Amino acid sequence: MDNLKINSLENKEHYQSLLIIYGKLLTDYQRTIVSEYLAEDFSLSEVSEIHGISRNAVWETIKRVFKKLDIYEKELNLSYKYHQINNKLDIITNKENEEVIKEIKELINYGI
């Protein structure tokens, strides 16, 4: 995890998306720390000052939460399935396509 460039916009967006989907599975404390870092774009120092903890404690919490979110997504694939459904919906809004509608129904009924 230390080698990941968590500060990159792409990774922040990825983890923010996972936080929206799986956030309720985290403790309030974990959700708050990561939300401040991701959604509110606070620095590690700002988060540490707010909570009266060290920057390292904030960083370790964020790394643990990101690891949990990755595990949840690996096991449940809800983010992947959500994006699949959205992509299919984009296709059918551009043209009528019974096959795509059938695939969406299968995803909704059996895939999630």
Coordinates of N, CA, C and O in Angstrom, one line a residue:
M1 N 0.8 -1.2 0.0 CA 0.0 0.0 0.0 C 0.9 1.3 0.0 O 0.5 2.2 -0.6
D2 N 2.0 1.2 0.7 CA 2.9 2.4 0.7 C 3.3 2.8 -0.7 O 3.6 4.0 -0.9
N3 N 3.4 1.8 -1.6 CA 3.9 2.1 -3.0 C 2.8 2.7 -3.8 O 3.1 3.3 -4.9
L4 N 1.6 2.6 -3.4 CA 0.5 3.2 -4.2 C 0.5 4.7 -4.1 O 0.9 5.3 -3.1
K5 N 0.2 5.4 -5.2 CA 0.1 6.8 -5.2 C -1.3 7.2 -4.8 O -2.1 7.5 -5.7
I6 N -1.6 7.2 -3.6 CA -2.9 7.4 -3.1 C -3.3 8.9 -3.4 O -4.5 9.2 -3.5
N7 N -2.4 9.8 -3.5 CA -2.7 11.2 -3.7 C -3.1 11.4 -5.2 O -3.6 12.5 -5.4
S8 N -3.0 10.5 -6.1 CA -3.4 10.7 -7.4 C -4.9 10.9 -7.5 O -5.6 10.2 -6.7
L9 N -5.3 11.7 -8.4 CA -6.8 12.0 -8.5 C -7.6 10.7 -8.8 O -8.6 10.5 -8.3
E10 N -7.0 9.9 -9.7 CA -7.7 8.7 -10.1 C -7.9 7.7 -8.9 O -9.0 7.2 -8.7
N11 N -6.8 7.6 -8.1 CA -7.0 6.7 -6.9 C -7.9 7.3 -5.9 O -8.7 6.6 -5.2
K12 N -7.9 8.6 -5.7 CA -8.8 9.3 -4.7 C -10.2 9.1 -5.2 O -11.1 8.7 -4.4
E13 N -10.5 9.2 -6.5 CA -11.8 9.0 -7.0 C -12.3 7.6 -6.8 O -13.4 7.3 -6.5
H14 N -11.3 6.6 -7.1 CA -11.6 5.2 -6.9 C -12.0 4.9 -5.5 O -13.1 4.3 -5.2
Y15 N -11.2 5.4 -4.5 CA -11.5 5.1 -3.1 C -12.7 5.9 -2.6 O -13.5 5.4 -1.7
Q16 N -13.0 7.0 -3.1 CA -14.2 7.8 -2.8 C -15.4 7.0 -3.2 O -16.4 6.9 -2.5
S17 N -15.4 6.4 -4.4 CA -16.5 5.6 -4.9 C -16.7 4.4 -4.0 O -17.8 4.1 -3.7
L18 N -15.6 3.7 -3.6 CA -15.7 2.6 -2.8 C -16.2 3.0 -1.4 O -17.0 2.2 -0.8
L19 N -15.8 4.1 -0.9 CA -16.3 4.6 0.4 C -17.8 4.9 0.4 O -18.5 4.5 1.3
I20 N -18.3 5.4 -0.7 CA -19.8 5.6 -0.9 C -20.5 4.2 -0.8 O -21.5 4.1 -0.1
I21 N -20.0 3.2 -1.5 CA -20.6 1.9 -1.5 C -20.5 1.2 -0.2 O -21.4 0.6 0.3
Y22 N -19.3 1.1 0.3 CA -19.0 0.3 1.5 C -18.8 1.0 2.8 O -18.5 0.4 3.8
G23 N -19.0 2.3 2.8 CA -18.8 3.1 4.0 C -19.5 2.7 5.2 O -18.9 2.8 6.4
K24 N -20.7 2.2 5.1 CA -21.4 1.7 6.3 C -20.8 0.5 7.0 O -21.1 0.2 8.1
L25 N -19.9 -0.2 6.3 CA -19.2 -1.3 6.9 C -18.0 -0.9 7.7 O -17.4 -1.7 8.4
L26 N -17.7 0.4 7.7 CA -16.6 0.9 8.5 C -17.1 1.5 9.8 O -18.3 1.8 9.9
T27 N -16.2 1.7 10.7 CA -16.6 2.4 11.9 C -16.8 3.9 11.6 O -16.3 4.4 10.6
D28 N -17.5 4.6 12.5 CA -17.7 6.0 12.3 C -16.4 6.7 12.2 O -16.2 7.6 11.4
Y29 N -15.5 6.4 13.1 CA -14.2 7.0 13.1 C -13.4 6.8 11.8 O -12.9 7.8 11.2
Q30 N -13.4 5.6 11.3 CA -12.7 5.3 10.0 C -13.3 6.1 8.9 O -12.6 6.7 8.1
R31 N -14.7 6.1 8.9 CA -15.4 6.7 7.8 C -15.1 8.2 7.8 O -14.9 8.9 6.8
T32 N -15.1 8.8 9.0 CA -14.8 10.2 9.2 C -13.4 10.6 8.7 O -13.3 11.6 8.0
I33 N -12.4 9.9 9.2 CA -11.0 10.2 8.8 C -10.9 10.1 7.3 O -10.3 11.0 6.7
V34 N -11.4 9.0 6.7 CA -11.2 8.9 5.2 C -12.0 9.9 4.5 O -11.6 10.4 3.4
S35 N -13.2 10.2 4.9 CA -14.0 11.2 4.3 C -13.4 12.6 4.3 O -13.4 13.3 3.3
E36 N -12.8 12.9 5.4 CA -12.1 14.2 5.5 C -10.9 14.2 4.5 O -10.7 15.2 3.8
Y37 N -10.2 13.1 4.4 CA -9.1 13.1 3.5 C -9.5 13.1 2.0 O -8.9 13.8 1.2
L38 N -10.5 12.3 1.7 CA -10.9 12.1 0.3 C -11.9 13.2 -0.1 O -11.6 14.0 -1.1
A39 N -13.1 13.3 0.5 CA -14.1 14.1 0.0 C -13.9 15.6 0.3 O -14.2 16.5 -0.5
E40 N -13.3 15.9 1.5 CA -13.1 17.3 1.9 C -11.7 17.7 1.5 O -11.4 18.9 1.7
D41 N -10.9 16.8 1.0 CA -9.5 17.1 0.5 C -8.6 17.7 1.6 O -7.8 18.5 1.3
F42 N -8.8 17.3 2.8 CA -7.9 17.7 3.9 C -6.6 17.0 3.8 O -6.5 15.9 3.4
S43 N -5.6 17.7 4.2 CA -4.2 17.1 4.2 C -4.2 16.2 5.5 O -5.0 16.2 6.4
L44 N -3.1 15.3 5.5 CA -2.9 14.5 6.7 C -2.8 15.4 7.9 O -3.3 15.0 9.0
S45 N -2.1 16.5 7.8 CA -1.9 17.4 9.0 C -3.2 18.0 9.4 O -3.4 18.1 10.6
E46 N -4.0 18.4 8.5 CA -5.3 18.9 8.9 C -6.2 17.9 9.6 O -6.8 18.2 10.6
V47 N -6.2 16.7 9.1 CA -7.0 15.6 9.7 C -6.4 15.3 11.1 O -7.2 15.2 12.1
S48 N -5.1 15.3 11.2 CA -4.5 15.0 12.5 C -4.8 16.1 13.6 O -5.1 15.8 14.7
E49 N -4.8 17.4 13.1 CA -5.1 18.5 14.0 C -6.6 18.4 14.5 O -6.9 18.6 15.7
I50 N -7.5 18.1 13.6 CA -8.9 18.0 13.9 C -9.2 16.9 15.0 O -9.9 17.2 15.9
H51 N -8.5 15.8 14.9 CA -8.7 14.7 15.8 C -7.7 14.6 16.9 O -7.9 13.7 17.7
G52 N -6.7 15.4 16.9 CA -5.7 15.4 18.0 C -4.9 14.1 18.0 O -4.6 13.6 19.0
I53 N -4.6 13.7 16.8 CA -3.7 12.5 16.6 C -2.6 12.8 15.7 O -2.6 13.9 15.1
S54 N -1.6 11.9 15.6 CA -0.4 12.2 14.8 C -0.8 12.0 13.3 O -1.7 11.3 13.0
R55 N 0.0 12.6 12.5 CA -0.1 12.4 11.0 C 0.0 10.9 10.7 O -0.6 10.4 9.8
N56 N 1.0 10.3 11.4 CA 1.2 8.9 11.1 C 0.0 8.0 11.5 O -0.4 7.1 10.8
A57 N -0.7 8.4 12.6 CA -2.0 7.7 12.9 C -3.0 7.9 11.9 O -3.8 6.9 11.5
V58 N -3.1 9.1 11.3 CA -4.1 9.3 10.2 C -3.7 8.5 9.0 O -4.6 7.8 8.4
W59 N -2.4 8.5 8.6 CA -2.0 7.7 7.5 C -2.2 6.2 7.7 O -2.7 5.6 6.7
E60 N -1.9 5.7 8.8 CA -2.1 4.3 9.1 C -3.6 3.9 9.0 O -4.0 2.9 8.5
T61 N -4.5 4.8 9.5 CA -5.9 4.6 9.4 C -6.4 4.6 8.0 O -7.1 3.7 7.6
I62 N -5.9 5.5 7.2 CA -6.3 5.6 5.8 C -5.8 4.3 5.1 O -6.6 3.7 4.3
K63 N -4.6 3.9 5.3 CA -4.1 2.7 4.6 C -4.9 1.5 5.0 O -5.3 0.7 4.1
R64 N -5.3 1.3 6.3 CA -6.1 0.2 6.7 C -7.5 0.2 6.1 O -8.0 -0.8 5.6
V65 N -8.0 1.4 6.0 CA -9.4 1.5 5.4 C -9.3 1.2 3.9 O -10.2 0.5 3.4
F66 N -8.3 1.7 3.2 CA -8.2 1.4 1.8 C -8.0 0.0 1.6 O -8.6 -0.6 0.6
K67 N -7.3 -0.7 2.4 CA -7.1 -2.1 2.3 C -8.4 -2.9 2.5 O -8.8 -3.8 1.7
K68 N -9.2 -2.4 3.5 CA -10.5 -3.0 3.7 C -11.4 -2.8 2.5 O -12.2 -3.7 2.1
L69 N -11.4 -1.6 2.0 CA -12.3 -1.3 0.9 C -11.9 -2.1 -0.3 O -12.8 -2.6 -1.1
D70 N -10.6 -2.3 -0.5 CA -10.2 -3.2 -1.6 C -10.7 -4.6 -1.4 O -11.1 -5.3 -2.4
I71 N -10.6 -5.1 -0.2 CA -11.1 -6.5 0.1 C -12.6 -6.6 -0.1 O -13.1 -7.5 -0.7
Y72 N -13.4 -5.6 0.3 CA -14.8 -5.6 0.1 C -15.1 -5.7 -1.4 O -16.0 -6.4 -1.8
E73 N -14.4 -4.8 -2.1 CA -14.7 -4.8 -3.6 C -14.3 -6.1 -4.2 O -15.0 -6.6 -5.1
K74 N -13.2 -6.7 -3.8 CA -12.7 -7.9 -4.4 C -13.8 -9.0 -4.1 O -14.0 -9.9 -5.0
E75 N -14.3 -9.1 -2.9 CA -15.3 -10.1 -2.6 C -16.7 -9.8 -3.1 O -17.4 -10.8 -3.5
L76 N -17.1 -8.6 -3.1 CA -18.5 -8.3 -3.5 C -18.7 -7.7 -4.9 O -19.8 -7.8 -5.4
N77 N -17.7 -7.1 -5.4 CA -17.7 -6.5 -6.7 C -18.9 -5.5 -7.0 O -19.4 -5.4 -8.1
L78 N -19.4 -4.8 -6.0 CA -20.5 -3.9 -6.1 C -20.2 -2.7 -7.0 O -21.0 -2.3 -7.8
S79 N -19.0 -2.2 -6.8 CA -18.6 -1.0 -7.6 C -18.5 -1.5 -9.1 O -19.0 -0.8 -10.0
Y80 N -17.9 -2.6 -9.4 CA -17.8 -3.1 -10.7 C -19.1 -3.3 -11.3 O -19.4 -2.9 -12.5
K81 N -20.0 -3.9 -10.6 CA -21.4 -4.2 -11.1 C -22.1 -2.9 -11.3 O -22.9 -2.8 -12.3
Y82 N -22.0 -1.9 -10.4 CA -22.6 -0.6 -10.6 C -22.2 0.0 -11.9 O -23.0 0.5 -12.7
H83 N -20.9 0.0 -12.2 CA -20.4 0.6 -13.4 C -20.8 -0.2 -14.6 O -21.1 0.4 -15.7
Q84 N -20.9 -1.5 -14.5 CA -21.5 -2.3 -15.6 C -22.9 -1.9 -16.0 O -23.2 -1.7 -17.1
I85 N -23.7 -1.7 -15.0 CA -25.1 -1.3 -15.2 C -25.2 0.1 -15.8 O -25.9 0.3 -16.7
N86 N -24.4 1.0 -15.2 CA -24.4 2.3 -15.8 C -24.0 2.4 -17.2 O -24.5 3.1 -18.0
N87 N -23.0 1.6 -17.6 CA -22.5 1.5 -19.0 C -23.6 1.0 -19.9 O -23.8 1.5 -21.0
K88 N -24.3 -0.1 -19.4 CA -25.4 -0.6 -20.2 C -26.6 0.4 -20.4 O -27.2 0.5 -21.4
L89 N -26.8 1.1 -19.3 CA -27.9 2.2 -19.4 C -27.5 3.3 -20.3 O -28.4 3.8 -21.0
D90 N -26.2 3.6 -20.4 CA -25.8 4.6 -21.3 C -26.0 4.1 -22.8 O -26.4 4.9 -23.6
I91 N -25.8 2.9 -23.0 CA -26.0 2.3 -24.3 C -27.4 2.4 -24.7 O -27.8 2.8 -25.8
I92 N -28.3 2.0 -23.8 CA -29.7 1.9 -24.2 C -30.4 3.3 -24.3 O -31.4 3.5 -24.9
T93 N -29.8 4.3 -23.6 CA -30.3 5.6 -23.7 C -30.0 6.2 -25.1 O -30.6 7.2 -25.5
N94 N -28.9 5.7 -25.7 CA -28.5 6.2 -27.0 C -29.3 5.5 -28.1 O -29.4 6.0 -29.2
K95 N -29.7 4.3 -27.9 CA -30.4 3.5 -28.9 C -31.2 2.4 -28.3 O -30.9 1.9 -27.2
E96 N -32.3 2.0 -28.9 CA -33.1 0.9 -28.4 C -32.4 -0.4 -28.7 O -31.9 -0.6 -29.8
N97 N -32.2 -1.2 -27.6 CA -31.5 -2.4 -27.8 C -32.0 -3.4 -26.8 O -31.7 -3.4 -25.6
E98 N -32.8 -4.4 -27.3 CA -33.4 -5.4 -26.4 C -32.4 -6.3 -25.7 O -32.6 -6.7 -24.6
E99 N -31.3 -6.6 -26.4 CA -30.3 -7.5 -25.8 C -29.6 -6.8 -24.6 O -29.4 -7.4 -23.6
V100 N -29.3 -5.5 -24.7 CA -28.7 -4.8 -23.6 C -29.7 -4.7 -22.4 O -29.3 -4.9 -21.2
I101 N -31.0 -4.5 -22.7 CA -32.0 -4.5 -21.6 C -32.1 -5.8 -20.9 O -32.1 -5.9 -19.7
K102 N -32.0 -6.9 -21.7 CA -32.0 -8.3 -21.1 C -30.8 -8.5 -20.2 O -30.9 -9.0 -19.1
E103 N -29.6 -8.0 -20.7 CA -28.4 -8.1 -19.9 C -28.5 -7.3 -18.5 O -28.1 -7.8 -17.5
I104 N -29.1 -6.1 -18.6 CA -29.3 -5.3 -17.4 C -30.2 -6.1 -16.4 O -30.0 -6.1 -15.2
K105 N -31.3 -6.6 -16.9 CA -32.2 -7.4 -16.1 C -31.5 -8.5 -15.4 O -31.7 -8.8 -14.2
E106 N -30.7 -9.2 -16.2 CA -29.9 -10.3 -15.6 C -29.0 -9.9 -14.5 O -28.8 -10.5 -13.5
L107 N -28.3 -8.7 -14.8 CA -27.4 -8.2 -13.8 C -28.1 -7.8 -12.5 O -27.7 -8.1 -11.4
I108 N -29.3 -7.2 -12.7 CA -30.1 -6.7 -11.5 C -30.6 -8.0 -10.8 O -30.6 -8.0 -9.5
N109 N -31.1 -8.9 -11.5 CA -31.8 -10.1 -10.8 C -30.8 -11.1 -10.3 O -31.1 -11.7 -9.3
Y110 N -29.7 -11.3 -10.9 CA -28.8 -12.4 -10.6 C -27.4 -12.0 -10.2 O -26.7 -12.7 -9.5
G111 N -27.0 -10.8 -10.7 CA -25.6 -10.4 -10.5 C -25.3 -9.7 -9.3 O -24.1 -9.6 -8.9
I112 N -26.2 -9.0 -8.7 CA -26.0 -8.2 -7.5 C -26.6 -8.8 -6.3 O -27.7 -9.2 -6.3

